Short mmCIF file of N, CA, C and O in Angstrom, two decimals:
data_model
loop_
_atom_site.label_atom_id
_atom_site.label_comp_id
_atom_site.label_asym_id
_atom_site.label_seq_id
_atom_site.Cartn_x
_atom_site.Cartn_y
_atom_site.Cartn_z
N MET J 1 37.01 25.46 6.51
CA MET J 1 36.65 24.58 5.48
C MET J 1 36.43 23.25 5.26
O MET J 1 35.18 22.54 4.87
N PRO J 2 37.49 22.63 6.03
CA PRO J 2 37.58 20.91 6.14
C PRO J 2 36.33 20.21 6.91
O PRO J 2 35.79 19.17 6.11
N ASP J 3 35.90 20.93 7.50
CA ASP J 3 34.61 20.67 8.37
C ASP J 3 33.25 20.84 7.53
O ASP J 3 32.45 19.68 7.40
N THR J 4 33.36 21.76 6.42
CA THR J 4 31.83 21.77 5.63
C THR J 4 32.12 20.78 4.62
O THR J 4 30.95 20.15 4.40
N ALA J 5 33.29 20.33 4.10
CA ALA J 5 33.43 19.27 3.37
C ALA J 5 32.95 17.92 3.92
O ALA J 5 32.80 17.23 3.31
N ASP J 6 33.57 17.93 5.10
CA ASP J 6 33.08 16.34 5.66
C ASP J 6 31.91 16.12 6.15
O ASP J 6 31.28 15.40 5.91
N THR J 7 30.90 17.53 6.43
CA THR J 7 29.81 17.46 6.37
C THR J 7 28.58 17.02 5.56
O THR J 7 27.99 16.45 5.45
N ALA J 8 29.20 17.83 4.21
CA ALA J 8 28.53 17.66 3.00
C ALA J 8 28.81 15.90 2.44
O ALA J 8 27.64 15.32 2.17
N ALA J 9 29.96 15.67 2.88
CA ALA J 9 30.04 14.09 2.24
C ALA J 9 29.35 13.19 3.23
O ALA J 9 28.56 12.15 2.89
N ALA J 10 29.11 13.65 4.90
CA ALA J 10 27.96 12.44 5.44
C ALA J 10 26.75 12.85 5.10
O ALA J 10 26.20 11.75 5.27
N LEU J 11 26.52 13.74 4.78
CA LEU J 11 24.99 14.20 4.41
C LEU J 11 24.79 13.31 2.76
O LEU J 11 23.71 12.88 2.74
N LEU J 12 25.59 13.26 2.04
CA LEU J 12 25.42 12.63 0.71
C LEU J 12 25.09 11.42 0.78
O LEU J 12 24.66 10.57 0.44
N ALA J 13 26.26 10.96 1.73
CA ALA J 13 26.28 9.38 2.30
C ALA J 13 25.12 9.05 2.91
O ALA J 13 24.17 7.74 2.70
N ALA J 14 24.40 9.83 3.67
CA ALA J 14 23.37 9.04 4.50
C ALA J 14 22.05 9.58 3.26
O ALA J 14 21.09 8.61 3.67
N ALA J 15 21.86 10.24 2.73
CA ALA J 15 20.89 10.73 1.81
C ALA J 15 20.88 9.15 1.05
O ALA J 15 20.03 8.71 0.20
N ALA J 16 22.00 8.50 0.34
CA ALA J 16 22.14 7.48 -0.59
C ALA J 16 21.51 6.31 0.07
O ALA J 16 21.27 5.44 -0.39
N GLN J 17 21.65 6.42 1.65
CA GLN J 17 21.34 5.24 2.42
C GLN J 17 19.58 5.05 2.71
O GLN J 17 19.11 4.67 3.69
N GLN J 18 18.76 5.81 2.23
CA GLN J 18 17.47 6.32 2.37
C GLN J 18 16.50 5.15 2.05
O GLN J 18 15.67 4.82 2.74
N GLY J 19 17.02 4.08 1.13
CA GLY J 19 16.16 3.05 0.76
C GLY J 19 15.36 3.36 -0.46
O GLY J 19 15.35 4.57 -1.06
N PRO J 20 14.32 2.20 -0.84
CA PRO J 20 13.64 2.38 -1.88
C PRO J 20 12.29 3.49 -1.98
O PRO J 20 11.20 3.12 -1.95
N GLY J 21 12.42 4.72 -1.13
CA GLY J 21 11.15 5.26 -0.99
C GLY J 21 10.45 5.88 -1.84
O GLY J 21 9.13 5.96 -2.31
N ASP J 22 11.32 6.62 -2.93
CA ASP J 22 10.85 7.35 -3.98
C ASP J 22 10.36 6.13 -4.81
O ASP J 22 8.94 6.50 -5.64
N THR J 23 10.78 5.00 -4.85
CA THR J 23 10.49 4.07 -6.03
C THR J 23 9.03 3.42 -5.73
O THR J 23 8.24 3.21 -6.12
N LEU J 24 8.98 3.07 -4.25
CA LEU J 24 7.70 2.73 -3.54
C LEU J 24 6.45 3.73 -3.85
O LEU J 24 5.68 3.59 -3.84
N ARG J 25 7.06 4.79 -3.88
CA ARG J 25 5.98 6.25 -3.94
C ARG J 25 5.53 6.02 -5.19
O ARG J 25 4.26 6.20 -5.67
N ILE J 26 6.42 5.96 -6.17
CA ILE J 26 5.78 6.01 -7.69
C ILE J 26 5.27 4.87 -8.03
O ILE J 26 4.28 5.11 -8.77
N LEU J 27 5.54 3.89 -7.31
CA LEU J 27 4.72 2.21 -7.64
C LEU J 27 3.33 2.47 -7.04
O LEU J 27 2.45 2.01 -7.86
N LEU J 28 3.38 3.25 -5.70
CA LEU J 28 1.95 3.25 -5.30
C LEU J 28 1.13 4.36 -6.03
O LEU J 28 -0.02 3.92 -6.46
N LEU J 29 1.64 5.23 -6.55
CA LEU J 29 0.63 6.11 -7.38
C LEU J 29 0.45 5.67 -8.63
O LEU J 29 -0.78 5.57 -9.23
N VAL J 30 1.35 5.05 -9.49
CA VAL J 30 0.83 4.36 -10.32
C VAL J 30 -0.28 3.16 -10.68
O VAL J 30 -0.80 3.00 -11.11
N SER J 31 0.07 2.63 -9.27
CA SER J 31 -1.05 1.33 -9.16
C SER J 31 -2.51 1.95 -8.65
O SER J 31 -3.40 1.41 -9.33
N ILE J 32 -2.62 3.08 -8.01
CA ILE J 32 -3.66 3.76 -7.80
C ILE J 32 -4.36 3.97 -8.97
O ILE J 32 -5.39 4.02 -9.27
N VAL J 33 -3.84 5.05 -9.93
CA VAL J 33 -3.94 5.77 -11.23
C VAL J 33 -4.71 3.99 -12.07
O VAL J 33 -5.48 4.35 -13.00
N GLY J 34 -3.68 3.34 -12.30
CA GLY J 34 -4.06 2.21 -13.10
C GLY J 34 -5.29 1.47 -12.63
O GLY J 34 -6.00 1.12 -13.24
N GLY J 35 -5.47 1.43 -11.15
CA GLY J 35 -6.68 0.72 -10.77
C GLY J 35 -7.87 1.43 -11.32
O GLY J 35 -8.92 0.97 -11.12
N ALA J 36 -7.98 2.99 -10.88
CA ALA J 36 -8.73 3.80 -11.29
C ALA J 36 -9.27 4.04 -12.61
O ALA J 36 -10.62 3.47 -13.08
N LEU J 37 -8.10 3.89 -13.76
CA LEU J 37 -8.33 3.61 -14.92
C LEU J 37 -9.01 2.08 -15.34
O LEU J 37 -10.24 1.95 -16.24
N LEU J 38 -8.49 1.08 -14.66
CA LEU J 38 -8.96 -0.24 -14.88
C LEU J 38 -10.59 -0.32 -14.60
O LEU J 38 -11.45 -1.08 -15.25
N ALA J 39 -10.95 0.31 -13.23
CA ALA J 39 -12.12 0.27 -12.80
C ALA J 39 -13.18 1.04 -13.79
O ALA J 39 -14.26 0.64 -13.99
N TRP J 40 -12.65 2.19 -13.85
CA TRP J 40 -13.80 3.05 -15.24
C TRP J 40 -13.80 2.20 -16.33
O TRP J 40 -14.92 1.93 -17.02
N PHE J 41 -12.80 1.72 -16.81
CA PHE J 41 -12.95 0.89 -18.34
C PHE J 41 -14.21 -0.84 -18.25
O PHE J 41 -14.81 -0.65 -19.03
N LEU J 42 -13.75 -1.26 -17.08
CA LEU J 42 -14.64 -2.18 -16.83
C LEU J 42 -16.04 -2.03 -16.46
O LEU J 42 -17.11 -2.32 -16.93
N LEU J 43 -16.44 -0.70 -15.72
CA LEU J 43 -17.58 -0.28 -15.11
C LEU J 43 -18.27 0.25 -16.42
O LEU J 43 -19.57 0.50 -16.31
N ARG J 44 -17.87 0.82 -17.47
CA ARG J 44 -18.47 1.66 -18.75
C ARG J 44 -19.19 0.64 -19.18
O ARG J 44 -20.22 0.94 -19.84
N GLY J 45 -18.75 -0.65 -19.21
CA GLY J 45 -19.33 -1.52 -19.85
C GLY J 45 -20.88 -1.94 -19.17
O GLY J 45 -21.55 -2.65 -20.16
N TYR J 46 -20.94 -2.02 -17.66
CA TYR J 46 -22.02 -2.21 -17.41
C TYR J 46 -23.43 -0.81 -17.16
O TYR J 46 -24.17 -1.37 -16.61
N ARG J 47 -22.77 0.14 -17.97
CA ARG J 47 -23.52 1.02 -17.67
C ARG J 47 -25.12 0.70 -18.66
O ARG J 47 -24.90 0.57 -19.45
N ASN J 48 -26.10 1.57 -17.65
CA ASN J 48 -27.50 0.94 -18.49
C ASN J 48 -28.26 2.46 -18.55
O ASN J 48 -28.74 2.45 -17.63
N ASP J 49 -28.03 3.31 -19.12
CA ASP J 49 -28.90 4.45 -19.10
C ASP J 49 -30.07 4.54 -20.27
O ASP J 49 -30.56 5.58 -20.15
N GLY J 50 -30.63 3.43 -20.76
CA GLY J 50 -31.65 3.42 -21.21
C GLY J 50 -31.60 3.77 -22.74
O GLY J 50 -32.40 3.78 -23.68
N THR J 51 -30.19 3.90 -23.47
CA THR J 51 -30.14 4.11 -24.73
C THR J 51 -28.93 2.77 -25.35
O THR J 51 -28.20 2.25 -24.74
N ASP J 52 -29.08 2.59 -26.42
CA ASP J 52 -28.46 1.53 -27.14
C ASP J 52 -27.23 2.22 -28.08
O ASP J 52 -26.82 1.55 -28.53
N GLY J 53 -26.97 3.37 -28.23
CA GLY J 53 -26.38 4.37 -28.95
C GLY J 53 -26.63 4.99 -30.12
O GLY J 53 -25.86 5.24 -31.19
N THR J 54 -27.93 4.38 -30.65
CA THR J 54 -28.62 4.70 -31.85
C THR J 54 -29.06 6.25 -31.87
O THR J 54 -29.33 6.88 -33.05
N GLY J 55 -29.25 6.75 -30.43
CA GLY J 55 -29.91 8.14 -30.45
C GLY J 55 -31.33 8.27 -30.44
O GLY J 55 -31.90 9.41 -30.26
N ASP J 56 -32.05 6.98 -30.76
CA ASP J 56 -33.19 7.13 -30.46
C ASP J 56 -34.19 6.84 -29.28
O ASP J 56 -34.96 7.01 -29.05
N GLY J 57 -33.26 6.87 -28.29
CA GLY J 57 -33.42 6.75 -26.96
C GLY J 57 -34.09 5.34 -26.43
O GLY J 57 -34.39 5.25 -25.18
N GLY J 58 -34.40 4.57 -27.28
CA GLY J 58 -34.77 2.94 -26.88
C GLY J 58 -33.48 2.13 -26.64
O GLY J 58 -32.61 1.95 -27.68
N GLY J 59 -33.72 1.45 -25.92
CA GLY J 59 -32.58 0.23 -25.99
C GLY J 59 -33.24 -1.07 -26.12
O GLY J 59 -34.28 -1.21 -26.38
N THR J 60 -32.28 -1.89 -26.56
CA THR J 60 -32.50 -2.85 -27.30
C THR J 60 -32.96 -4.25 -26.36
O THR J 60 -31.81 -4.28 -25.33
N ASP J 61 -33.64 -4.99 -26.19
CA ASP J 61 -33.93 -6.11 -25.43
C ASP J 61 -32.80 -7.31 -25.81
O ASP J 61 -32.78 -7.73 -27.17
N ARG J 62 -31.74 -7.47 -25.11
CA ARG J 62 -30.66 -8.70 -25.52
C ARG J 62 -31.36 -9.85 -25.45
O ARG J 62 -30.76 -10.81 -26.29
N ASP J 63 -32.62 -10.45 -24.67
CA ASP J 63 -33.14 -11.54 -24.86
C ASP J 63 -34.05 -12.05 -25.71
O ASP J 63 -35.01 -12.73 -25.66
N ALA J 64 -34.13 -10.90 -26.63
CA ALA J 64 -35.43 -11.15 -27.55
C ALA J 64 -35.14 -12.61 -28.46
O ALA J 64 -36.30 -12.75 -28.87
N ASN J 65 -33.89 -12.70 -29.23
CA ASN J 65 -34.26 -13.75 -29.89
C ASN J 65 -33.50 -14.96 -29.26
O ASN J 65 -33.16 -16.22 -29.67
N ALA J 66 -33.75 -15.13 -27.81
CA ALA J 66 -33.50 -16.18 -27.11
C ALA J 66 -34.60 -17.39 -26.92
O ALA J 66 -35.69 -16.96 -27.35
#
């Protein structure tokens, strides 16, 4: 039994010295998801599908008053 306790203590000590692996993994995942959401948010403003949101299908000419 003492060997098992020593082995478990050694394994726990080794596991505590693994470094910032989990933190970096979470940071990478959050940055990828954030980048995708930012790209979606920015690119949806450049969408030009021929409608101006009124439902009539006609886009407005932004330079008409220029």
